[in-house]
CSV table of C-alpha atoms in Angstrom, one decimal:
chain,number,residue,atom,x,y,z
A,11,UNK,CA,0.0,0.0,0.0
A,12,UNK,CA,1.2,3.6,-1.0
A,13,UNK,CA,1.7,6.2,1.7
A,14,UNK,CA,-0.8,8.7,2.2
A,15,UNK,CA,-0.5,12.1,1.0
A,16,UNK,CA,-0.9,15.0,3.2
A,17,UNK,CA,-2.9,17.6,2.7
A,18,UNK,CA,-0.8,20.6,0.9
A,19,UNK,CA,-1.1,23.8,3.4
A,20,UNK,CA,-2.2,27.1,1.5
A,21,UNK,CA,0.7,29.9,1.3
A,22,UNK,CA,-1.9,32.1,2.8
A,23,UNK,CA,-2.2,30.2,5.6
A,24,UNK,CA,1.5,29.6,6.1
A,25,UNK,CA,2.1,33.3,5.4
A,26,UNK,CA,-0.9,34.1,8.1
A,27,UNK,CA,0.4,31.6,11.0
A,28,UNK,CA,3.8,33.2,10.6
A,29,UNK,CA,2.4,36.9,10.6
A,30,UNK,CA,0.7,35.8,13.8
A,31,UNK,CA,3.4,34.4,15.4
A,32,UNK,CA,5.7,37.4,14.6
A,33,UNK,CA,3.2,39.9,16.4
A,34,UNK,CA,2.1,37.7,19.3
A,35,UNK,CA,6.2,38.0,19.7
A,36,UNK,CA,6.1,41.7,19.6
A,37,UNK,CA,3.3,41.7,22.2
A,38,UNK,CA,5.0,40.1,24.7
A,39,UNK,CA,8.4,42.3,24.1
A,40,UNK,CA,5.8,45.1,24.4
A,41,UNK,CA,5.0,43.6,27.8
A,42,UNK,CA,8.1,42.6,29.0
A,43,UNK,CA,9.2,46.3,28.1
A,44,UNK,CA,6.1,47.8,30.0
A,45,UNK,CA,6.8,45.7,32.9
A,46,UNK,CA,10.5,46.4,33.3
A,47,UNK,CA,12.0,49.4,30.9
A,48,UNK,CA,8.9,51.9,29.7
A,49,UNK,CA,9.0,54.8,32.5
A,50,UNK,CA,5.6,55.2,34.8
A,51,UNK,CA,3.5,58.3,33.6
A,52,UNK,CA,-0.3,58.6,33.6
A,53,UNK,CA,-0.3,56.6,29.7
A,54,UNK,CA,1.1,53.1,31.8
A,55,UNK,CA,-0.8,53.8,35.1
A,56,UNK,CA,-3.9,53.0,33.0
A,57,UNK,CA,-3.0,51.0,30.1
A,58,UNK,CA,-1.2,48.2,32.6
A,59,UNK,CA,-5.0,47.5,34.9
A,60,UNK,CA,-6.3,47.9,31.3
A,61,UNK,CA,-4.3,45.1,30.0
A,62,UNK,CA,-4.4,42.9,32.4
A,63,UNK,CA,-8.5,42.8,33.1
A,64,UNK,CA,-8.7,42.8,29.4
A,65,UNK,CA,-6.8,39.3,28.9
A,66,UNK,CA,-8.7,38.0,31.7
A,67,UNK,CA,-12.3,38.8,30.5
A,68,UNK,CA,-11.1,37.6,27.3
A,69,UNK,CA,-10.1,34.1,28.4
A,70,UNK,CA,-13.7,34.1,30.4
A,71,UNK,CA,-15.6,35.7,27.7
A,72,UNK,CA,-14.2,32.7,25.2
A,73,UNK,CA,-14.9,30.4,27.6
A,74,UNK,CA,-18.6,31.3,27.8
A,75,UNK,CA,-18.7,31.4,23.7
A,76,UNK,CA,-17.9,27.8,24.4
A,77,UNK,CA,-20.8,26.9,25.9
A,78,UNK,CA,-23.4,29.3,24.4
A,79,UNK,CA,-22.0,30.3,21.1
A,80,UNK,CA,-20.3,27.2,19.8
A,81,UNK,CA,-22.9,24.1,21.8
A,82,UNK,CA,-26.0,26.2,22.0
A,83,UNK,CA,-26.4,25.8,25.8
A,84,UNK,CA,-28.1,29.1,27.6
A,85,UNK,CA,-25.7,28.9,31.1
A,86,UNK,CA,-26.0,32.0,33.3
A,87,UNK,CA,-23.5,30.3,35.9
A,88,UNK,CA,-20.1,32.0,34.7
A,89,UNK,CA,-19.6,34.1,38.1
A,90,UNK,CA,-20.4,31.2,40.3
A,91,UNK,CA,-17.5,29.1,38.7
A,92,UNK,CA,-15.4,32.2,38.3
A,93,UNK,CA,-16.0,32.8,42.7
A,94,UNK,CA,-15.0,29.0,43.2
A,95,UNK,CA,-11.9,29.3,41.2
A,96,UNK,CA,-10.7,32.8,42.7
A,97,UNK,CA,-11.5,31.2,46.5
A,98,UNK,CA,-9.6,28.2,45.4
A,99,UNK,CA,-6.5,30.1,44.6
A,100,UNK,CA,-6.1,32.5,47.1
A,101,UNK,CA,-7.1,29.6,49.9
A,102,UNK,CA,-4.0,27.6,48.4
A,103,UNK,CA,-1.7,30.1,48.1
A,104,UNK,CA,-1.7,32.3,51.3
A,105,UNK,CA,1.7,31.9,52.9
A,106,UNK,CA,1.4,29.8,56.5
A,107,UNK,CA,2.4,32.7,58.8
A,108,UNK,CA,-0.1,35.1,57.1
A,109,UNK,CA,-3.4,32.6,58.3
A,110,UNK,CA,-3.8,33.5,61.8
A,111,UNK,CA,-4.0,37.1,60.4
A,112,UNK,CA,-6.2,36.4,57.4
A,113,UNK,CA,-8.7,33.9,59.5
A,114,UNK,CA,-8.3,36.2,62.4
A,115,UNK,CA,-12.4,35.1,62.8
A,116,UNK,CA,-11.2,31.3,62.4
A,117,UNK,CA,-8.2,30.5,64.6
A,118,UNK,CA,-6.1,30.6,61.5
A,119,UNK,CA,-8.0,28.3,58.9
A,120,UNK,CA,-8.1,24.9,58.2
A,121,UNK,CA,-5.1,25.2,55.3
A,122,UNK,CA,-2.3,25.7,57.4
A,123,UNK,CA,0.1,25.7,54.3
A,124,UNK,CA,0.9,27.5,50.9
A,125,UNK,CA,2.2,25.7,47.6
A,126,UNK,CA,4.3,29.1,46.1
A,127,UNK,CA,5.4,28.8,49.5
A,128,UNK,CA,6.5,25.2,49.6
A,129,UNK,CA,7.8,25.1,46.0
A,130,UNK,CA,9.8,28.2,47.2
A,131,UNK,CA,11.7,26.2,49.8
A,132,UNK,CA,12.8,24.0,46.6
A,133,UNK,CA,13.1,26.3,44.2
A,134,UNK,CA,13.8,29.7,45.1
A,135,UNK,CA,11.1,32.3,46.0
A,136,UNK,CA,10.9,33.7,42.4
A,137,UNK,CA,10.2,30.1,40.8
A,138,UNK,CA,8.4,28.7,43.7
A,139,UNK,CA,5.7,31.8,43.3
A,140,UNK,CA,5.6,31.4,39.3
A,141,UNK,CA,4.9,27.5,39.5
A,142,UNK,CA,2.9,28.0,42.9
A,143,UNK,CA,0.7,30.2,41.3
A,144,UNK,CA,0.2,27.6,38.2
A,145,UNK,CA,-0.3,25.0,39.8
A,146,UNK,CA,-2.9,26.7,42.0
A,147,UNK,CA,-4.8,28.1,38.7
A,148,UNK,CA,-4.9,24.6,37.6
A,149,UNK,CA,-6.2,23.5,40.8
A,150,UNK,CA,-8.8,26.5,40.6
A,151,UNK,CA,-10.0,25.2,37.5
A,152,UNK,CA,-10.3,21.7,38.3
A,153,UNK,CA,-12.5,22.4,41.2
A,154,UNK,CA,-14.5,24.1,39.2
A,155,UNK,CA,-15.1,21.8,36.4
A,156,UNK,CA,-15.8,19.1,39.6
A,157,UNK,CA,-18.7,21.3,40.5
A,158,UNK,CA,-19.7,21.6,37.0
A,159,UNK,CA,-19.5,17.9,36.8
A,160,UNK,CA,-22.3,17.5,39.9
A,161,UNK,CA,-24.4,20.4,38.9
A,162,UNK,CA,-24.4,19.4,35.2
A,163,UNK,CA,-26.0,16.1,36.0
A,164,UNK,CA,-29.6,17.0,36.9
A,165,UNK,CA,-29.5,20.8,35.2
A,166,UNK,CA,-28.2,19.5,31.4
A,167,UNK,CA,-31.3,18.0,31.1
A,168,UNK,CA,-32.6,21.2,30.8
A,169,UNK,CA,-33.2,23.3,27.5
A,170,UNK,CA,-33.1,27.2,27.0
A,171,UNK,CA,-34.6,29.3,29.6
A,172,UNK,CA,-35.0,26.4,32.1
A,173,UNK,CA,-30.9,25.9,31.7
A,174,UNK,CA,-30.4,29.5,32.0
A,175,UNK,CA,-32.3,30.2,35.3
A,176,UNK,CA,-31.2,26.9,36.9
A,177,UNK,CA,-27.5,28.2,36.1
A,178,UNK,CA,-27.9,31.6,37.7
A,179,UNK,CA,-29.6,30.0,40.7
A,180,UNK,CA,-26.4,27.9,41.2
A,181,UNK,CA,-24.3,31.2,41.1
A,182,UNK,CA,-26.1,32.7,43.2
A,183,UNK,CA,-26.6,29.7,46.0
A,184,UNK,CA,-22.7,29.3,45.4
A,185,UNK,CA,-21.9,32.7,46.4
A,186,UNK,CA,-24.2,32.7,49.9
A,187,UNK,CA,-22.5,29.3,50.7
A,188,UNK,CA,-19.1,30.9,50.7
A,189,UNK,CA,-20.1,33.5,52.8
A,190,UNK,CA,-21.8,31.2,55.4
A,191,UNK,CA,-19.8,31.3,58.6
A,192,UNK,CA,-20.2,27.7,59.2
A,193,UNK,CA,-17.3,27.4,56.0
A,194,UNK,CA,-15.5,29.9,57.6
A,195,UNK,CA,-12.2,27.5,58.2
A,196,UNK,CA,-12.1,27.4,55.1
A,197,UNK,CA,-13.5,30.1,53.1
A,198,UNK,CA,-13.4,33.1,55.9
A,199,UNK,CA,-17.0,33.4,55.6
A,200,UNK,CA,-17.7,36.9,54.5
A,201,UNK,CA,-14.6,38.5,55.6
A,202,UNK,CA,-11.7,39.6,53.1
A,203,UNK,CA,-9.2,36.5,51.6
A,204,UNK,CA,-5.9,38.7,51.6
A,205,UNK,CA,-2.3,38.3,50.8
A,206,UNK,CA,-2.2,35.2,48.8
A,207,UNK,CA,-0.3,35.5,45.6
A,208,UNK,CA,-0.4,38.1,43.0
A,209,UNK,CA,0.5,39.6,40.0
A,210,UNK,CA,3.4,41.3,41.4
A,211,UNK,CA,4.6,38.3,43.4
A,212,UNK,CA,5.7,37.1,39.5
A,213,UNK,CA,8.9,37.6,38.8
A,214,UNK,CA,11.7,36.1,36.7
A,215,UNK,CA,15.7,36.2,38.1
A,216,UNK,CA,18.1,36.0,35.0
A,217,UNK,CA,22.0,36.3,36.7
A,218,UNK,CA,21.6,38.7,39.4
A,219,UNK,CA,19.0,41.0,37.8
A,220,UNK,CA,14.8,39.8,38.7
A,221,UNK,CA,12.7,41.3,36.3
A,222,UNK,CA,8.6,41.7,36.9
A,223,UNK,CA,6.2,39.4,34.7
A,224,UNK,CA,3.4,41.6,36.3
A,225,UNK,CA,1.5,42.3,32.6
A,226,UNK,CA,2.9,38.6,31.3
A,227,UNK,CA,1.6,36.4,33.4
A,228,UNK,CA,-2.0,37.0,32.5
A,229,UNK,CA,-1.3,37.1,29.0
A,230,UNK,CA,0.5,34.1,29.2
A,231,UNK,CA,-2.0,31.9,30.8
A,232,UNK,CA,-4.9,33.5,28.8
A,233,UNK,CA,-3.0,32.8,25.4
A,234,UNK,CA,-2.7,29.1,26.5
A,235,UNK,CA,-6.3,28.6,27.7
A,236,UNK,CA,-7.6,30.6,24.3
A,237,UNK,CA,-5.2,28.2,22.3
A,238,UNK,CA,-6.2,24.9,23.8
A,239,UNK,CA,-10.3,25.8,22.8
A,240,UNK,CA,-9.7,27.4,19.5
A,241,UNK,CA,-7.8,23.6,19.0
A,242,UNK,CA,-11.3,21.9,20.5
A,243,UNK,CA,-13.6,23.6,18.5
A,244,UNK,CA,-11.6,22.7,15.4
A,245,UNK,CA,-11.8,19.1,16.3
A,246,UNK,CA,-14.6,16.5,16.2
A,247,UNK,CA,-15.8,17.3,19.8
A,248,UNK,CA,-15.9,20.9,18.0
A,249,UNK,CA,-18.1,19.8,15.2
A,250,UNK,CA,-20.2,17.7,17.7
A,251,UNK,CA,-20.6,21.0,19.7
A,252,UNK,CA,-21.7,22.6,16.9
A,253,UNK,CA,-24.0,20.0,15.3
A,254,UNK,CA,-25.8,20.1,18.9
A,255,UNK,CA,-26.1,24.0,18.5
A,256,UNK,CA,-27.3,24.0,15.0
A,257,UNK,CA,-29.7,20.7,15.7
A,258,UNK,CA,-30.2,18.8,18.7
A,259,UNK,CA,-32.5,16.1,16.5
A,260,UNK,CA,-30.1,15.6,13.5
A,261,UNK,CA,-27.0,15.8,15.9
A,262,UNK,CA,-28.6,12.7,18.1
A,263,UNK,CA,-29.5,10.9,14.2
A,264,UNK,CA,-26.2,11.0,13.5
A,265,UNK,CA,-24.8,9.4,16.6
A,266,UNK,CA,-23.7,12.1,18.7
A,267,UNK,CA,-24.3,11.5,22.1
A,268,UNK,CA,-25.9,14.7,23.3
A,269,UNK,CA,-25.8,14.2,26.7
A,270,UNK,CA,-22.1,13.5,27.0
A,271,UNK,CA,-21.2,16.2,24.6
A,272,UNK,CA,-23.0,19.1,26.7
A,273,UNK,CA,-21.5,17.6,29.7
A,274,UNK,CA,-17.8,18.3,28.0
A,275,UNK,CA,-18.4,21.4,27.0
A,276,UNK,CA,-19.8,22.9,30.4
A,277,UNK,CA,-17.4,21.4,32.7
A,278,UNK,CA,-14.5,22.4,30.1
A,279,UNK,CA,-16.4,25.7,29.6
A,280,UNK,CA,-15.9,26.0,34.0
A,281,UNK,CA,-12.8,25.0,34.1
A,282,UNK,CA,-11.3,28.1,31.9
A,283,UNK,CA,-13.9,30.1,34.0
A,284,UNK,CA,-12.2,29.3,37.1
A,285,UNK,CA,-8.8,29.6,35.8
A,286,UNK,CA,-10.5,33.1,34.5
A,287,UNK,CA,-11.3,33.7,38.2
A,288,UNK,CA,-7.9,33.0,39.5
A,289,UNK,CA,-6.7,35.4,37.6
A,290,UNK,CA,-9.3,37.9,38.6
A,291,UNK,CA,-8.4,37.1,42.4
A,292,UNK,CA,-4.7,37.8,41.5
A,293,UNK,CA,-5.6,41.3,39.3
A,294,UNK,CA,-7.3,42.4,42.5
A,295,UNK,CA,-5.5,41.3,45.5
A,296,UNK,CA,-8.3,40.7,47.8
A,297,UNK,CA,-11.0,38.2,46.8
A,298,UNK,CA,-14.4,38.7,48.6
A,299,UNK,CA,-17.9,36.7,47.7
A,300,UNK,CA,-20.1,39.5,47.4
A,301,UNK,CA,-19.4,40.9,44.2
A,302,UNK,CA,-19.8,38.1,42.5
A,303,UNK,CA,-23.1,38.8,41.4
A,304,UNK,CA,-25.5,37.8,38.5
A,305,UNK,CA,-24.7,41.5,36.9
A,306,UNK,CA,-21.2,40.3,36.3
A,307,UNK,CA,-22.4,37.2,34.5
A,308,UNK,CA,-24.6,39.9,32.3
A,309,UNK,CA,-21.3,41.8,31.8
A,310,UNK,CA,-19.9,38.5,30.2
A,311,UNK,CA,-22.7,37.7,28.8
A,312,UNK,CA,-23.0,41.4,26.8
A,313,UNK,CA,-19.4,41.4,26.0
A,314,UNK,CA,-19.8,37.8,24.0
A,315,UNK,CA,-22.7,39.5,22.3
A,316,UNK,CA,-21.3,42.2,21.5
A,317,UNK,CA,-18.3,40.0,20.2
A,318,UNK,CA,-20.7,38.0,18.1
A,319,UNK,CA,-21.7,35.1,19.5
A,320,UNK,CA,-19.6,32.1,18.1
A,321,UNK,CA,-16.6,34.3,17.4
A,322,UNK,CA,-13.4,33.4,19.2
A,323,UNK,CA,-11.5,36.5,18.0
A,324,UNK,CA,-14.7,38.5,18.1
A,325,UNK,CA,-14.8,37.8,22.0
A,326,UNK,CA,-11.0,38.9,22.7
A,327,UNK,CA,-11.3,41.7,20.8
A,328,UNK,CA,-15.1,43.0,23.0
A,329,UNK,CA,-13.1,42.3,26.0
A,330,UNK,CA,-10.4,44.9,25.7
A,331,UNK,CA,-12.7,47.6,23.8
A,332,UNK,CA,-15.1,46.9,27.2
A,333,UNK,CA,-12.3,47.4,29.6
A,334,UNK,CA,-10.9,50.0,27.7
A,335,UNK,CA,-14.1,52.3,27.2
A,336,UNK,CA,-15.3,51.3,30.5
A,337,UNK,CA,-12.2,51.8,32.8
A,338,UNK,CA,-9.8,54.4,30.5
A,339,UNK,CA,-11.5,55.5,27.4
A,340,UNK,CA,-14.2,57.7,29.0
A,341,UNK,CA,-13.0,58.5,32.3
A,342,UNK,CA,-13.1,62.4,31.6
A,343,UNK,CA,-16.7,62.1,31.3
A,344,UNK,CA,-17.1,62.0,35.1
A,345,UNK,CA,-14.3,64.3,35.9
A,346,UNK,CA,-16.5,68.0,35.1
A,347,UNK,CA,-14.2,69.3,32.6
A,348,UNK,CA,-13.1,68.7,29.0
A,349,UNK,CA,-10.2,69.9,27.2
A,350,UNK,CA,-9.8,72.7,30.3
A,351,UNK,CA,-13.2,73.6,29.9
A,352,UNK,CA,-15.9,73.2,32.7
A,353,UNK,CA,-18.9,71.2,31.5
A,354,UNK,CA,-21.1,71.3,33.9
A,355,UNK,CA,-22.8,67.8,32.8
A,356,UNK,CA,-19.5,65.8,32.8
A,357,UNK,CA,-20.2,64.5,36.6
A,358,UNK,CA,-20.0,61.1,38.2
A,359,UNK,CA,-21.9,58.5,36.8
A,360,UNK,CA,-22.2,60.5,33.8
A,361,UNK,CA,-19.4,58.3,32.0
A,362,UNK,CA,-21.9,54.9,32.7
A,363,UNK,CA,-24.6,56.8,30.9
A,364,UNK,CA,-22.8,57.3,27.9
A,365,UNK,CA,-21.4,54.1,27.8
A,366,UNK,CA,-24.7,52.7,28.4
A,367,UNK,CA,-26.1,54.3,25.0
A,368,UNK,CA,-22.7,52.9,23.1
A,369,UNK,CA,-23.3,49.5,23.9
A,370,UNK,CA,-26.9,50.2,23.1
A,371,UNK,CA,-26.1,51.5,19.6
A,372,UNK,CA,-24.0,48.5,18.8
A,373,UNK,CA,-26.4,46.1,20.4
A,374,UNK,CA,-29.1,48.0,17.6
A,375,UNK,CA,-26.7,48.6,15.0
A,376,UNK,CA,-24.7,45.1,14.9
A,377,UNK,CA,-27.0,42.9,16.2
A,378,UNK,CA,-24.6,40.0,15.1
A,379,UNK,CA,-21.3,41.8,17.0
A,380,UNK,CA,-18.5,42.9,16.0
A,381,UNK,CA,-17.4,39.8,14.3
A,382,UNK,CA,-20.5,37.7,14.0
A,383,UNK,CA,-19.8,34.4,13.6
A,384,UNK,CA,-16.7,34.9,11.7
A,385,UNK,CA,-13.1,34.4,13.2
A,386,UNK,CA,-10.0,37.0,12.2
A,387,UNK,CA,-8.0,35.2,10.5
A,388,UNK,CA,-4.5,36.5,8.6
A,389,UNK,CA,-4.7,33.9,6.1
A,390,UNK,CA,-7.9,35.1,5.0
A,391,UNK,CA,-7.0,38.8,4.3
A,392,UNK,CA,-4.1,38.0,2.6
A,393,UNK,CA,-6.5,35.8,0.4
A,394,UNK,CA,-8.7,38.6,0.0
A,395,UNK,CA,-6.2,41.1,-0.9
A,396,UNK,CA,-5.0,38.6,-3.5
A,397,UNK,CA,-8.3,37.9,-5.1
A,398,UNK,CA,-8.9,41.6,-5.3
A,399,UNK,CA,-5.5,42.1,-7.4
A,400,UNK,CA,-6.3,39.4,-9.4
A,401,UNK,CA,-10.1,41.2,-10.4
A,402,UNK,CA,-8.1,44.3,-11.1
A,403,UNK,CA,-5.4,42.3,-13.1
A,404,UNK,CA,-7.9,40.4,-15.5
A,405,UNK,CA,-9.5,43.0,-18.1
A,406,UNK,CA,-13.0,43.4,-19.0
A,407,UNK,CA,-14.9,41.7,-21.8
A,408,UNK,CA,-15.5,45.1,-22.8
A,409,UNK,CA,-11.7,46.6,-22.7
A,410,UNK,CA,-10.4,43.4,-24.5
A,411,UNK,CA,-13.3,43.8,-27.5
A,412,UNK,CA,-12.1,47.5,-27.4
A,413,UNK,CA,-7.7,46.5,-27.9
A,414,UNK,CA,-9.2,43.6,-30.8
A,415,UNK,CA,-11.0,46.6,-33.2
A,416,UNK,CA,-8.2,48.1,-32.8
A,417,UNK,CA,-5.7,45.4,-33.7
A,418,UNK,CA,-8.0,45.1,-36.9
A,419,UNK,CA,-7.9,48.3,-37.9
């Protein structure tokens, strides 16, 4: 038997995967650059928060496109999974002497030890808090995904609305559980978890110079997790996800087993949105039930739409134009002046207002997103591009009857 010929790969798409590559490179100089070199002025003050909460909505935003874009499932329980995975993280990662002062309520908490901590003894405080702080992210996201297991056994048997509310009730009975006293030993009830690891504990020693991975280490995770799904929607659990979203009844006629594949994609759908809320706990330094809320499953939920629902790319790109607006971009509406001038309407609050009315016009305007359903894609620009040169290059009927009477004559 003759060996099987591969596929040929299309110059656009090498030429695309290697433009990528190059400016995902440049990005992380960028970073690095921010982090260690580029002096502190009022531009870096906000651009750094910016960056950071943007990578991490954009990993939780994808996550949720998962589940509601790509499988079709209507799952309102992002910030419950999000709370389990920030408690998770900070609980395993508080350094040993800091519990008595942390569970000051508790006698010092049930946890009486820290895994940075320990992999410091081993490995140097610098590595011991970059591994530490994986290892507790993963551990953030399997607990998750366990709940998501338990949860998804009674609730995926639910369809549309039914799914959706039974989802936001678990958030929500998640998030007065881990204020209850009675879990206090472990989750300090509804006191403050404090000084567990952060983004500034992450730092990098090359010779006898450390340099910060403050902006990095965000990215870095979020670029993984966004990888690893963009790698499962392009497989056959993908297509199976997708098949359930477009139709349930043809997906089941073909042999897909429904059950099973919704039960993949929500817990693997939790599992990035408790890695989502480690890194959330880690932006913020202080992790606390309460805010939690259903409104910050709506945020999610609006970014994604506004993304376009089924759109990878179209999700990371909402996230930072979200963040942005919301947290940089139109910050001078509340502070009473603009460009020296008094304006006497520019007050606080004023700048949710206004953003309020943009999200509306997009909501209106683009009712499909940004992207739609359509991914950015380098490959297919340069195709474009291409195509359009090649329209221009070939003549028309008419120019080429026009250069034959003339050949005649």
């Amino acid at each position: 038997m003759g060996k099987r010929l591969k596929p040929a790969v299309a110059p656009e798409k090498k030429i695309g995967t290697l433009i990528a590559i190059v400016l995902l490179a440049a990005l992380y100089v960028f970073l690095f650059l921010l982090d260690n070199a580029l002096p502190t002025n009022s531009t870096t003050t906000m651009l750094i928060p910016v960056l950071k909460k943007g990578a991490i909505y954009a990993l939780v935003c994808v996550s949720m496109n998962l589940l509601n874009g790509f499988t079709g499932l209507f799952s309102l329980g992002q910030a419950g999974f999000m709370l389990i995975g920030a408690y998770v993280f900070a609980i395993f990662s508080i350094p040993a002497d800091q519990h008595n002062s942390v569970y000051q309520y508790f006698d010092g908490g049930a946890i009486q030890f820290s895994i940075p901590e320990s992999l410091g003894r081993l490995l140097g405080e610098n590595a011991g808090n970059f591994w530490g702080a994986i290892i507790c992210i993963l551990i953030a996201g399997a607990v998750s995904a366990i709940f998501a297991a338990l949860i998804g056994i009674p609730v995926l048997r639910l369809k549309s609305d039914y799914l959706a509310i039974a989802t936001l009730g678990f958030a929500e009975i998640i998030r007065a559980i881990f204020q209850w006293n009675g879990l206090g030993k472990i989750t300090n009830g509804s006191n403050l978890l404090r000084k567990y690891t952060n983004f500034h504990d992450i730092k990098i020693q090359i010779g006898g110079t450390i340099f910060q991975l403050d902006t990095i280490f965000p990215f870095f995770i979020a670029t993984l997790s966004i990888l690893t799904i963009v790698l499962l929607v392009n497989s056959s659990y993908g297509r199976a996800f997708k098949s359930i979203r477009d139709d349930e009844v043809a997906a089941e006629a073909m042999g897909i087993n429904l059950f099973k594949h919704k039960m993949l994609s929500f817990v693997i759908s939790s599992f990035y949105a408790g890695v989502g809320g480690a890194l959330l706990a880690m932006f913020q330094t202080t992790i606390q039930a309460a805010p939690f809320r259903s409104t910050m499953t709506y945020e999610i939920l609006l970014i994604v739409v506004i993304g376009g629902i089924g759109s990878i790319t179209g999700s990371c790109i909402a996230s930072f134009l979200y963040i942005a607006c919301s947290e940089w971009w139109l910050r001078f509406l509340d502070s009473g002046s603009f460009l020296g001038m008094e304006v006497s309407f520019f007050r606080d609050g004023f700048r949710k207002v206004v953003f309020s009315v943009v999200i509306m016009i997009i909501v209106l305007f683009f009712s499909r997103g940004i992207m739609g359903d359509k991914e950015l894609s380098f490959a297919g620009i340069i195709r474009k591009i291409r195509k359009r040169r090649q329209v221009k290059a070939v003549p028309a009927d008419g120019e080429i009857q026009e250069k034959e009477d003339e050949s005649h004559e």
